[in-house]
Short mmCIF file of C-alpha atoms and ligand atoms in Angstrom, two decimals:
data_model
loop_
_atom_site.label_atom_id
_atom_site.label_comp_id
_atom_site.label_asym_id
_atom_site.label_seq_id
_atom_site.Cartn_x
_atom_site.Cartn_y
_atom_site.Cartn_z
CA UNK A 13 9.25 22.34 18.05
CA UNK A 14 6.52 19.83 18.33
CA UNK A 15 4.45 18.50 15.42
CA UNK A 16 1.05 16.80 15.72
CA UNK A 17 -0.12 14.61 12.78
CA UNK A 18 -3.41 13.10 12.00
CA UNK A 19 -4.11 10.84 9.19
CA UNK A 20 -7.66 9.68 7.44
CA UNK A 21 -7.85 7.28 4.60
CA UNK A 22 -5.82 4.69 2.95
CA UNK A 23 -2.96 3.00 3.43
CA UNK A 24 -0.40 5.43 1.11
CA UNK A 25 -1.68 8.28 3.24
CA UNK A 26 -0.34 6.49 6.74
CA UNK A 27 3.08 5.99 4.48
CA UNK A 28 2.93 9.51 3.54
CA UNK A 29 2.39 10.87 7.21
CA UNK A 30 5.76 8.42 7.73
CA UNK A 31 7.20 10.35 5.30
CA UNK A 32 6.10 13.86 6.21
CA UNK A 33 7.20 12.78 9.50
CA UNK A 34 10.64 11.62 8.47
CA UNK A 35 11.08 15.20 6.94
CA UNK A 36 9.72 16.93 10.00
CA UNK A 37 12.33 15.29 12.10
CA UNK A 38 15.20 16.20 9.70
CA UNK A 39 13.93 19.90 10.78
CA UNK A 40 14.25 19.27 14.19
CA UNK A 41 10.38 18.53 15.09
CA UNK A 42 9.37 16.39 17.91
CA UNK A 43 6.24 14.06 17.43
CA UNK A 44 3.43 14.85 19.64
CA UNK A 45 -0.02 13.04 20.27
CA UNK A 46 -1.16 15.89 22.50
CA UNK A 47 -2.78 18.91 19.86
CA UNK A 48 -2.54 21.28 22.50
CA UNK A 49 1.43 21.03 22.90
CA UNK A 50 1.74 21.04 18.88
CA UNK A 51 3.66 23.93 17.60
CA UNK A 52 2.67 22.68 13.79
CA UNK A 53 -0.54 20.66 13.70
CA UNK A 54 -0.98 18.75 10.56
CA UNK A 55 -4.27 16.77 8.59
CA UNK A 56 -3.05 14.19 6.33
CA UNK A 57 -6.33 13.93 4.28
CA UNK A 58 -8.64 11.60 2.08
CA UNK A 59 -10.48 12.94 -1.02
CA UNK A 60 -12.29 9.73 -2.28
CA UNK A 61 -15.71 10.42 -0.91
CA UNK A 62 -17.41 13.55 0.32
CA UNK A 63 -17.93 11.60 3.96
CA UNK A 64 -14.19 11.89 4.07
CA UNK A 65 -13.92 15.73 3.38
CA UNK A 66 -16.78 16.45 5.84
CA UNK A 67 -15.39 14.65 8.61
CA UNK A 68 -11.68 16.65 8.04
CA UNK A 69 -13.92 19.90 7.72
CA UNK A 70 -15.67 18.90 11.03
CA UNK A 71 -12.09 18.12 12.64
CA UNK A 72 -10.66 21.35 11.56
CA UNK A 73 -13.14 23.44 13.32
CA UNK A 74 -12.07 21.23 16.51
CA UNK A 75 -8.21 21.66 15.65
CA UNK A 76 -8.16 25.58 15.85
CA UNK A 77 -9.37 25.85 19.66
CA UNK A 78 -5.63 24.28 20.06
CA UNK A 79 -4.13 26.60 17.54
CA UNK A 80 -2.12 29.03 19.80
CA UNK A 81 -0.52 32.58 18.04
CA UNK A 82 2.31 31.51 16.55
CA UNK A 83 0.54 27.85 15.59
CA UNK A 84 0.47 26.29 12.27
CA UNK A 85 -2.34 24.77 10.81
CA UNK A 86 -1.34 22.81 7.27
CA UNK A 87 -3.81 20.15 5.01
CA UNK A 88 -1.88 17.79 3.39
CA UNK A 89 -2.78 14.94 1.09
CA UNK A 90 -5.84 14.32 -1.47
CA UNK A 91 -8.14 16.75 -0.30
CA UNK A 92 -5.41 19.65 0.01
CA UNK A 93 -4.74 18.84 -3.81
CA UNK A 94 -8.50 18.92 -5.02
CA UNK A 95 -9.09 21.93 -3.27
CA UNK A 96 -6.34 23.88 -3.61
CA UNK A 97 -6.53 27.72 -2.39
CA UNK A 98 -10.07 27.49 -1.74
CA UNK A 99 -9.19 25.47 1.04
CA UNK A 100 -7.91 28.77 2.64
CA UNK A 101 -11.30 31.00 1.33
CA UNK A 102 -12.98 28.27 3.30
CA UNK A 103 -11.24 27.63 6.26
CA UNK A 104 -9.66 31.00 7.20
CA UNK A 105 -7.72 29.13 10.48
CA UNK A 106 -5.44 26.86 7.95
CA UNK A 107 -2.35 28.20 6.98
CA UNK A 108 -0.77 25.80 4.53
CA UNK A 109 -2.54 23.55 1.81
CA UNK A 110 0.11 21.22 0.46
CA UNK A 111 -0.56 17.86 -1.92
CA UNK A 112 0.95 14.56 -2.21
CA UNK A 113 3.89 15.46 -4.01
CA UNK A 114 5.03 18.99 -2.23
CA UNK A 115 5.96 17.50 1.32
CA UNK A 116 9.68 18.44 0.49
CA UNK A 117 9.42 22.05 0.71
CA UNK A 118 7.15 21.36 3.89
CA UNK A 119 9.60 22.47 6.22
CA UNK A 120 9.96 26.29 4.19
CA UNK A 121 6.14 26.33 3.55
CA UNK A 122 6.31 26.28 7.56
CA UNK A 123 8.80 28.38 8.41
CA UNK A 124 6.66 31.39 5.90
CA UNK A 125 3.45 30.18 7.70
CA UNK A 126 5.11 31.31 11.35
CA UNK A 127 5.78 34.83 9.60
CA UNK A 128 2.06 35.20 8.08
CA UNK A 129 2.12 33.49 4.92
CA UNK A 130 -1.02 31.77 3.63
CA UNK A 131 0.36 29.25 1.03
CA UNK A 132 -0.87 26.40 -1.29
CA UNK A 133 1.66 23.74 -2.93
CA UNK A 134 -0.34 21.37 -5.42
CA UNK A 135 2.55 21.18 -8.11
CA UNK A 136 2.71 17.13 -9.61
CA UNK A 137 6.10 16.29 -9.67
CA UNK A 138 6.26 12.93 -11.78
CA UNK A 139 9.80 12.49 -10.40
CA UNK A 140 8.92 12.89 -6.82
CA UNK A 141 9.35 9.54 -4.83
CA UNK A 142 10.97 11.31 -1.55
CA UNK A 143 14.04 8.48 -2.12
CA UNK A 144 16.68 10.63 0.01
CA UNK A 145 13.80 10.76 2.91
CA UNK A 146 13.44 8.16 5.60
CA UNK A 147 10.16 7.95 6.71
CA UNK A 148 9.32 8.16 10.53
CA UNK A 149 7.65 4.58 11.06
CA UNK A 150 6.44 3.20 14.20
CA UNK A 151 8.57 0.38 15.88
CA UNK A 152 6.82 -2.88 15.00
CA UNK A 153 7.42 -6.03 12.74
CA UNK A 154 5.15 -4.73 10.21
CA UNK A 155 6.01 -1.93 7.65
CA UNK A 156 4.18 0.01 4.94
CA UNK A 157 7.12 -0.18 1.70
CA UNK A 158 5.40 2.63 -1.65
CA UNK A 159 6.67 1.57 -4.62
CA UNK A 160 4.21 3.03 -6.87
CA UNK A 161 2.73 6.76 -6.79
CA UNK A 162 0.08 8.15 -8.66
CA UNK A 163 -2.56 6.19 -11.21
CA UNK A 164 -2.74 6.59 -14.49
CA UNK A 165 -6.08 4.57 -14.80
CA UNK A 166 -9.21 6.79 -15.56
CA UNK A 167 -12.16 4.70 -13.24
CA UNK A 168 -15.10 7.80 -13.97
CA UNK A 169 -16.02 7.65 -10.09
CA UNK A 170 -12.50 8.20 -8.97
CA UNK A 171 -10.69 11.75 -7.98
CA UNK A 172 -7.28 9.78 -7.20
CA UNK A 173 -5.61 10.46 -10.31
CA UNK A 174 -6.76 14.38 -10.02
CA UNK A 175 -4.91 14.53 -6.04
CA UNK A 176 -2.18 11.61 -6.62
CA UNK A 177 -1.08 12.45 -10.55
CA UNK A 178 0.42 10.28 -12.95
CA UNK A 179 1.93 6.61 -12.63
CA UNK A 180 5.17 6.50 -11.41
CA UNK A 181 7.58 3.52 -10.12
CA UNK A 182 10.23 3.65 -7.32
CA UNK A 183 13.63 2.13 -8.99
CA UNK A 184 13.34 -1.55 -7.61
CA UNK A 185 16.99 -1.49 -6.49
CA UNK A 186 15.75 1.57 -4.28
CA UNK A 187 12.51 -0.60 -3.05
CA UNK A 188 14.83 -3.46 -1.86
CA UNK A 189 17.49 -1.27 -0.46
CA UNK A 190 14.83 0.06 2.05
CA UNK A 191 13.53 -3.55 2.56
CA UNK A 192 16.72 -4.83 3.48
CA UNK A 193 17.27 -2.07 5.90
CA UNK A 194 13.49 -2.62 7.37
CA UNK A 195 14.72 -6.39 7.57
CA UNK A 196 18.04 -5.10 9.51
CA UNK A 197 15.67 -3.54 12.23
CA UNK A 198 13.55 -6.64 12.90
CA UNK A 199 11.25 -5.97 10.53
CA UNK A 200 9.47 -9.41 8.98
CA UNK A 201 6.54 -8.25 7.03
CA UNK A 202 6.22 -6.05 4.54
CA UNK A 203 3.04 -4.58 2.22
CA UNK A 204 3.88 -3.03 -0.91
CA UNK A 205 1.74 0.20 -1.93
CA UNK A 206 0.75 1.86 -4.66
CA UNK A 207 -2.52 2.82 -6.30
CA UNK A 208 -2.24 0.08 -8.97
CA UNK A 209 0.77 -1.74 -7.27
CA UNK A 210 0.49 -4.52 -10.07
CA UNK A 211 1.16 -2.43 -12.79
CA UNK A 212 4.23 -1.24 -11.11
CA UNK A 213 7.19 -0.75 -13.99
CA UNK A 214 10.50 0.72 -13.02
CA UNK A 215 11.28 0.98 -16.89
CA UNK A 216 13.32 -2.42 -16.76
CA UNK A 217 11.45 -4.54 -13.81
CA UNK A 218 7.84 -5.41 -13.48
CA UNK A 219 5.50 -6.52 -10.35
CA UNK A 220 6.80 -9.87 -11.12
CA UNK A 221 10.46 -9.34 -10.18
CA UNK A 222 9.81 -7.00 -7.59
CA UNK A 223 7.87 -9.51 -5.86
CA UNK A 224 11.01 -11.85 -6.20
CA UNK A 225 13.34 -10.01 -5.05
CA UNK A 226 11.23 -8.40 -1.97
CA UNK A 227 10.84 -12.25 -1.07
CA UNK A 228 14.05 -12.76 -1.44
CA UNK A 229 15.54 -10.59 1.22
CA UNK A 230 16.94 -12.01 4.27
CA UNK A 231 14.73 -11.91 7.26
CA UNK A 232 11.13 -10.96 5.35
CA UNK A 233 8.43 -13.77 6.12
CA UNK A 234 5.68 -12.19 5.27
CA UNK A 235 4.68 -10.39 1.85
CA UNK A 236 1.69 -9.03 0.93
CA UNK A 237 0.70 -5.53 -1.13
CA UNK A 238 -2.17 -3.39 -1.65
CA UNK A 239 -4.09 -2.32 -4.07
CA UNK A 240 -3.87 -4.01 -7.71
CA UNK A 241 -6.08 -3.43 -10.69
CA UNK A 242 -7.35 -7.16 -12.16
CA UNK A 243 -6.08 -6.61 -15.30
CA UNK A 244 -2.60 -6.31 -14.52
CA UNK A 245 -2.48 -9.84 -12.49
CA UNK A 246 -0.53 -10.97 -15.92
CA UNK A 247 0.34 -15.03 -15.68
CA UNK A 248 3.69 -13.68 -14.72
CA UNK A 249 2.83 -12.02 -11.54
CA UNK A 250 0.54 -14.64 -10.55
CA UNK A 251 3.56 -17.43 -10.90
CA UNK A 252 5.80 -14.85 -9.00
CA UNK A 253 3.11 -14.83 -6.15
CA UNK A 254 3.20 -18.34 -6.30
CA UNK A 255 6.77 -18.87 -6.33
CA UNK A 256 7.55 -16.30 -3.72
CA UNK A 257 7.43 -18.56 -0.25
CA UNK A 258 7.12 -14.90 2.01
CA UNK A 259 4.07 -14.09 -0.22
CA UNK A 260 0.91 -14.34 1.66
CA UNK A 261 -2.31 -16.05 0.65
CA UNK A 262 -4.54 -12.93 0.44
CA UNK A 263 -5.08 -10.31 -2.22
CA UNK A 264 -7.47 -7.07 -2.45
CA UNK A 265 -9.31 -7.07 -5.45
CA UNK A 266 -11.18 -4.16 -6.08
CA UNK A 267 -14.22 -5.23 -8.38
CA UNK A 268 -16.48 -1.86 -7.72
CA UNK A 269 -19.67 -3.82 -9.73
CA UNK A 270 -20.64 -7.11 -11.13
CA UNK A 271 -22.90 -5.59 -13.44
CA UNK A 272 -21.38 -5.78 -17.33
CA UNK A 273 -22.96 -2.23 -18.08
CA UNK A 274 -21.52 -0.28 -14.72
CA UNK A 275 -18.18 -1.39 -15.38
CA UNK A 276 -17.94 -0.41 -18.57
CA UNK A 277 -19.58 3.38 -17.49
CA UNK A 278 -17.09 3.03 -14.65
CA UNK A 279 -14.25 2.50 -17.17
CA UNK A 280 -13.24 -0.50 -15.12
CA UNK A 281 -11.42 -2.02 -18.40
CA UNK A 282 -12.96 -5.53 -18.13
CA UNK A 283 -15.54 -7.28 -18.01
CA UNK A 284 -17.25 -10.11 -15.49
CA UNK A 285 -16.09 -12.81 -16.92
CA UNK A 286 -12.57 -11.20 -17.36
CA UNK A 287 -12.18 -10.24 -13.44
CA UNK A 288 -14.03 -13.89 -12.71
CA UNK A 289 -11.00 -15.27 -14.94
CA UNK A 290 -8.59 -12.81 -12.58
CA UNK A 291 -10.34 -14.77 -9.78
CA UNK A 292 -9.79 -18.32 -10.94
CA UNK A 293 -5.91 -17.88 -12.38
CA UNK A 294 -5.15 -16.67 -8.81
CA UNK A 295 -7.13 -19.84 -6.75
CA UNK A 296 -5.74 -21.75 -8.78
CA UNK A 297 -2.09 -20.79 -8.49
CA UNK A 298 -2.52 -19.65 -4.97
CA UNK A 299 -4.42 -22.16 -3.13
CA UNK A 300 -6.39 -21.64 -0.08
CA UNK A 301 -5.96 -17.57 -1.17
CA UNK A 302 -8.42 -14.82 0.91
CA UNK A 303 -10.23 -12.51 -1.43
CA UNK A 304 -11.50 -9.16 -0.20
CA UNK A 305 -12.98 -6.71 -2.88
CA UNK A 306 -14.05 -3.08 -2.80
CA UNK A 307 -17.78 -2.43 -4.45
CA UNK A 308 -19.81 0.59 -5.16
CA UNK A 309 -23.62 0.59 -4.96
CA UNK A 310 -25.51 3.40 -6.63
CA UNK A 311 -23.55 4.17 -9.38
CA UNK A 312 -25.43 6.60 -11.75
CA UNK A 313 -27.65 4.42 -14.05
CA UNK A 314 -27.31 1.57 -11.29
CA UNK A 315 -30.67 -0.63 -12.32
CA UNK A 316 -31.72 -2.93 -9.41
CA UNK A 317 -30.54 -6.06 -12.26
CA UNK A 318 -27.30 -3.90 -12.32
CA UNK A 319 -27.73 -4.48 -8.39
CA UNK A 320 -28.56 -7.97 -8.41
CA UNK A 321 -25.76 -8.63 -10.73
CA UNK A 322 -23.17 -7.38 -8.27
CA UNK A 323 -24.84 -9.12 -5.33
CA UNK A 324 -24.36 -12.39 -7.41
CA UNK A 325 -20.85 -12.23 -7.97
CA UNK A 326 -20.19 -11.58 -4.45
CA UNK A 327 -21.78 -14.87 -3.87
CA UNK A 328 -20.12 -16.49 -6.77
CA UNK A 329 -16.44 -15.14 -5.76
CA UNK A 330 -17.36 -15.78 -1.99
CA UNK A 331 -15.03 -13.19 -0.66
CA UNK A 332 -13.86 -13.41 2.74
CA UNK A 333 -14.90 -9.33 3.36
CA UNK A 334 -15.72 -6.72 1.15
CA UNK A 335 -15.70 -2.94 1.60
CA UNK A 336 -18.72 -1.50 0.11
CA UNK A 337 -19.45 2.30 -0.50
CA UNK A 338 -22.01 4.07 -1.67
CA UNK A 339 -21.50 6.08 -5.09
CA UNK A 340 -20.48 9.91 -3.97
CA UNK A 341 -19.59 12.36 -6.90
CA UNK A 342 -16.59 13.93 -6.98
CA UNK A 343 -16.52 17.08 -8.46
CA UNK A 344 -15.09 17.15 -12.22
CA UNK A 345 -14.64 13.28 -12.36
CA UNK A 346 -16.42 11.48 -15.65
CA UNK A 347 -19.19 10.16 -14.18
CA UNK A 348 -20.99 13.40 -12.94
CA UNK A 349 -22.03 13.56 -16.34
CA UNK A 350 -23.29 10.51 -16.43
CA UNK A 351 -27.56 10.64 -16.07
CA UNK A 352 -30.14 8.98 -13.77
CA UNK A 353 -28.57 9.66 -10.71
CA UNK A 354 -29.42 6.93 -7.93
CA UNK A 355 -31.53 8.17 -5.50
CA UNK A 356 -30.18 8.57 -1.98
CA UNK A 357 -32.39 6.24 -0.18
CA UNK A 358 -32.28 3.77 -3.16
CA UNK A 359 -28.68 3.74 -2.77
CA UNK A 360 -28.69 3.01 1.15
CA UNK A 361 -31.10 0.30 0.93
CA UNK A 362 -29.26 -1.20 -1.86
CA UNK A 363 -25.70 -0.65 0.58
CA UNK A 364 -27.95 -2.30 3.40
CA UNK A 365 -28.63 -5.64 1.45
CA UNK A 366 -24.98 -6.08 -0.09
CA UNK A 367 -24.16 -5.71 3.20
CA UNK A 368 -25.93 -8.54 4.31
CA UNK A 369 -24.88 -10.52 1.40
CA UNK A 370 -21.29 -10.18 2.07
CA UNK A 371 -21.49 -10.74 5.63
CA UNK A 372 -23.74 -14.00 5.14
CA UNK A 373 -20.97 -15.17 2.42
CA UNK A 374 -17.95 -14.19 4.94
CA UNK A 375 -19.24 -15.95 8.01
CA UNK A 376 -20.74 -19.23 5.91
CA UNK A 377 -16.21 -19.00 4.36
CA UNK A 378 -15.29 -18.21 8.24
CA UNK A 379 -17.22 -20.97 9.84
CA UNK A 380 -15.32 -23.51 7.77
CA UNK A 381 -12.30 -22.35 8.91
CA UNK A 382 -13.05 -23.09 12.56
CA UNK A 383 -10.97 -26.22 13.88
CA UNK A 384 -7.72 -25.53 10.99
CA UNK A 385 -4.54 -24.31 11.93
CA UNK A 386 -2.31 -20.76 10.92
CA UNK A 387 0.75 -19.11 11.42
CA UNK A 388 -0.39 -16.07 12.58
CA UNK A 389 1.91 -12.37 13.50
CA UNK A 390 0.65 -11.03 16.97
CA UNK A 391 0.15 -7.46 16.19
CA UNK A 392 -0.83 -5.81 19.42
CA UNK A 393 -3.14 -6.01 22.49
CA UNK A 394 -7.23 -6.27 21.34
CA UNK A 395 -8.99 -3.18 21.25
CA UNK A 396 -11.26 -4.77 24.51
CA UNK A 397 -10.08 -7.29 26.68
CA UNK A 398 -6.82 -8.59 27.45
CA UNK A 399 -6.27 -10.57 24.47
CA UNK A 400 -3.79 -9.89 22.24
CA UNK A 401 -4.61 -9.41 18.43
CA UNK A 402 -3.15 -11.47 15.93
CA UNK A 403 -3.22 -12.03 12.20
CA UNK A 404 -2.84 -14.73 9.86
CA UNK A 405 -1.25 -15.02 6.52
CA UNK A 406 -4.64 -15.28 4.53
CA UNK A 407 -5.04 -11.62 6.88
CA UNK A 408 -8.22 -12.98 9.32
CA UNK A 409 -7.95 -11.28 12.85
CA UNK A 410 -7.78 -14.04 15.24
CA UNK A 411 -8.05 -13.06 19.16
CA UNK A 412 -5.95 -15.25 21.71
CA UNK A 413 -4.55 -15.30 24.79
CA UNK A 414 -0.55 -14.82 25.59
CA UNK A 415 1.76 -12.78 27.29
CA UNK A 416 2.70 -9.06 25.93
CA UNK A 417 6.15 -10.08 25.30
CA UNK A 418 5.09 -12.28 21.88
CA UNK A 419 3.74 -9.25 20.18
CA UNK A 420 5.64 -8.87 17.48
CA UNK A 421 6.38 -12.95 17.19
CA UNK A 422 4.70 -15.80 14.61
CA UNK A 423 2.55 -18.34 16.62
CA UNK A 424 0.66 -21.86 15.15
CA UNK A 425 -3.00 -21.47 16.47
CA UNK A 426 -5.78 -23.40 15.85
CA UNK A 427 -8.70 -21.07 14.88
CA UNK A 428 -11.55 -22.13 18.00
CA UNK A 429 -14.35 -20.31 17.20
CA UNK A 430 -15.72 -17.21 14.72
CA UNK A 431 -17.91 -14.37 15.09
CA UNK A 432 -18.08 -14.37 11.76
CA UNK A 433 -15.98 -12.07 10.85
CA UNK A 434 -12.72 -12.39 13.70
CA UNK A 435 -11.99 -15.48 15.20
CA UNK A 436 -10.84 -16.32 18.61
CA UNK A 437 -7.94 -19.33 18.91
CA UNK A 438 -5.44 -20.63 20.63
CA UNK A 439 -1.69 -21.39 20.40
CA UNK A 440 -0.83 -24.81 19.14
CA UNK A 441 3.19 -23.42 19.50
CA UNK A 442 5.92 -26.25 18.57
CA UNK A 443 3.82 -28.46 17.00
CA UNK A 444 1.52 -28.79 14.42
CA UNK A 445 -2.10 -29.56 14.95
CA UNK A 446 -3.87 -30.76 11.97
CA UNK A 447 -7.85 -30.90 11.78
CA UNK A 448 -9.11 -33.54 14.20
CA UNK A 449 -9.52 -36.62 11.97
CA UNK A 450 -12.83 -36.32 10.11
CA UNK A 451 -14.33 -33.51 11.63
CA UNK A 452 -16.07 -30.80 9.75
CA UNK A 453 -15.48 -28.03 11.68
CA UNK A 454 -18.51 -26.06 10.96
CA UNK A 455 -21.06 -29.16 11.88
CA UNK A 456 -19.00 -30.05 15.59
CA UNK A 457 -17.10 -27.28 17.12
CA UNK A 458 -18.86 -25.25 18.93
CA UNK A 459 -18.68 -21.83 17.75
CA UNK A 460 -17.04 -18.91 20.86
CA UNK A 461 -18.15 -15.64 20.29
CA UNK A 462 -14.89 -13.34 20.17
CA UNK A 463 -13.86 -10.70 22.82
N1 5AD B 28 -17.74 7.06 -4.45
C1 5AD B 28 -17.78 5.97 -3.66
N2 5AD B 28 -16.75 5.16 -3.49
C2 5AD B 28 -15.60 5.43 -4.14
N3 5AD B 28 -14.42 4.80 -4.17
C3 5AD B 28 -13.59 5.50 -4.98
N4 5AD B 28 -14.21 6.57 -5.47
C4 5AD B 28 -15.48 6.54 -4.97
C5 5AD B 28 -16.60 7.38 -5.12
N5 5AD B 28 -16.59 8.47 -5.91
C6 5AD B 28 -14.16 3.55 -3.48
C7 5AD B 28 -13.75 2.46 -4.45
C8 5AD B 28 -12.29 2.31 -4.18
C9 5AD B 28 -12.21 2.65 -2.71
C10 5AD B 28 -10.86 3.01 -2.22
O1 5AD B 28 -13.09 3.72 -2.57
O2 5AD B 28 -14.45 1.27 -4.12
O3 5AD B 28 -11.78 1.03 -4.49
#
């Protein structure tokens, strides 16, 4: 039996394909990457904005020309859980609708589906964390770790804690178990996940001594997790992060708005000056730390001073990217009943300039990084080219030129050029090489454009 998987979204939902996998395999299922060979086909599925539903409704007409008699057809993740059995009124070729938390019984929910069954699993188990399962990861140095499912925060725009459920934590003697064995296959760097990772609370340890003791295991260089809420970067966790040597200089840091009255309508739980505070506490503990941020534009009652006021943090945070969105309502989330709805086009001109703004801010922060040197993970070959694709520890993309064989290996390079986004650079390997005396990199260098 073969199974073909397909995954949109975030982060958890590539673990929980991993997962799904890891169970498929137990059942005696072969991966495929060819639908047409797939005796199950699977969509691992996003629920946060109605762009992501449309595109998995699009891809699901595509998926049943491959769907042979005899075929399954399942939905899994965020979208399977909003929708439920409507999924199946709407899309009469899918056979299974299963959420976040019913992947165990995947393998009997399969087995009905080959005899005729139609059948939805959305149940929330808040003791489901899959511990007995070993998820099917790809080979590499890099590996997704969940620690944390569910959210219990309320953000009004946000469906996750309708399709993920409540706040739960992984035991963190289970979390370092599977580290260690990670770090027994050659695995060096690890990203913690969960929906509010920071606030993760096994009932006796906090983020704070989970980050120790993922540091601490033998053979992990790099640390880094995804996402946390500002207000639970506690002193504590920010002198773990600083104490932990494997910890990279990077966090994610969702603001959504810089405007005082969205957040508070988004139910952000703090205010400017609060996740400004967040800001400065981690700089200053962390130094030479990348920001990135999430931010919605359009956000119902979004005044164009609301919109200035989140254009102006950007530029007073200066983060090195930012993912921005454009407000979509999610059916039976708090803020559809909030009034003055943004106007479409209002929205997408507003998207257009933060757009700008961030990428003006990014490449001015980029630029000066031209001419210093990082330890950086080759990943993989470049998308184009015949570079290879490597990362550094503050998580910047930097393009250079090696053989195949030191994918998977830490290099010194000397960043030689930006495109403002990616750089291009090359290895300095076996010794360090500092900034040319006195040389602002910016003003002399000359700046490559990347592959
Ligand atoms: N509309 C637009 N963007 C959203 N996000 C979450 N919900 C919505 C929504 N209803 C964005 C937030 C979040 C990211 C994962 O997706 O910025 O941090």
């Amino acid at each position: 039996m073969k199974v073909y998987l397909e995954t949109y979204g975030c982060q958890m939902n590539v673990a929980d394909s991993e997962l799904v996998l890891g169970l498929l395999e137990r059942e005696g299922y072969a991966r495929t990457d060819d639908p047409a060979a797939a005796d199950l086909l699977l969509v691992n599925t996003c629920a946060v904005r109605d762009h992501a539903e449309q595109r998995v409704i699009g891809r699901l007409g595509e998926l049943k020309r491959h769907k042979r008699s005899g075929d399954v057809l399942g939905v899994l993740g965020c979208m399977a859980q909003r929708l439920g059995p409507t999924l199946l009124k709407r899309a009469p070729q899918v056979d299974l609708v299963v959420g976040p938390d019913g992947y165990r019984s995947l393998g009997a929910l399969v087995a009905g589906a080959r005899e005729g069954e139609r059948r939805t699993d959305v149940e929330f188990k808040s003791w489901e964390h899959y511990e007995d399962v070993t998820p099917a990861r790809a080979a590499g140095a890099s590996a997704f770790v969940t620690v944390q499912r569910g959210c219990d925060y309320r953000c009004t725009f946000c469906v996750v804690p309708m399709t993920r459920g409540p706040e739960r934590s992984r035991k963190l003697e289970d979390v370092v178990a599977e580290i260690r064995s990670l770090a027994a296959r050659g695995v060096t760097e690890v990203t913690l996940l969960g929906q509010t990772v920071n606030s993760y609370n096994d009932g006796t340890a906090d983020f704070a001594d989970l980050l120790r003791a993922a540091g601490a295991v033998p053979g992990i260089r790099r640390l880094r997790f995804t996402s946390p809420h500002p207000n639970d970067f506690t002193d504590r966790v920010i002198q773990a992060m600083a104490g932990v040597p494997a910890m990279c200089e990077h966090v994610h840091l969702p603001v959504q708005s810089g405007s005082p009255p969205v957040l508070k309508r988004m139910l952000r739980r703090y205010t400017r000056e609060a996740y400004l505070d967040c800001v400065a506490r981690l700089r200053k503990r962390v130094p030479g730390i990348a920001l990135t941020t999430d931010i919605i534009v359009g956000f119902p009652g979004e005044t164009e001073a609301d919109f200035l006021a989140t254009r102006s943090l950007v530029e007073e945070v200066g983060y090195d990217d930012a993912y921005t969105f454009k407000y979509s309502p999610r059916d039976a989330t708090p803020a559809t009943k909030i009034p003055h709805a943004v106007p479409d086009d209002v929205a997408g001109e507003r998207l257009q300039r933060l757009i700008e703004t961030v990428r003006t801010v990014a490449r001015r922060k980029n630029l000066g990084l031209v001419g210093s040197t990082h330890e950086v993970l080759v990943e993989a070959h470049a998308r184009r080219g015949d570079a290879l694709q490597a990362r550094t520890r503050t998580n910047k993309i930097v393009l250079i030129e090696g053989p195949a064989g030191w994918i998977g290996t830490y290099r010194d390079v000397r960043l030689t050029g930006t495109t403002g986004s990616t750089f291009s650079g090359v290895v300095t390997d076996g010794r360090t090489v500092g900034r040319p005396d006195g040389h602002t990199a910016a003003g002399g260098l000359t700046v490559l454009p990347t592959v």
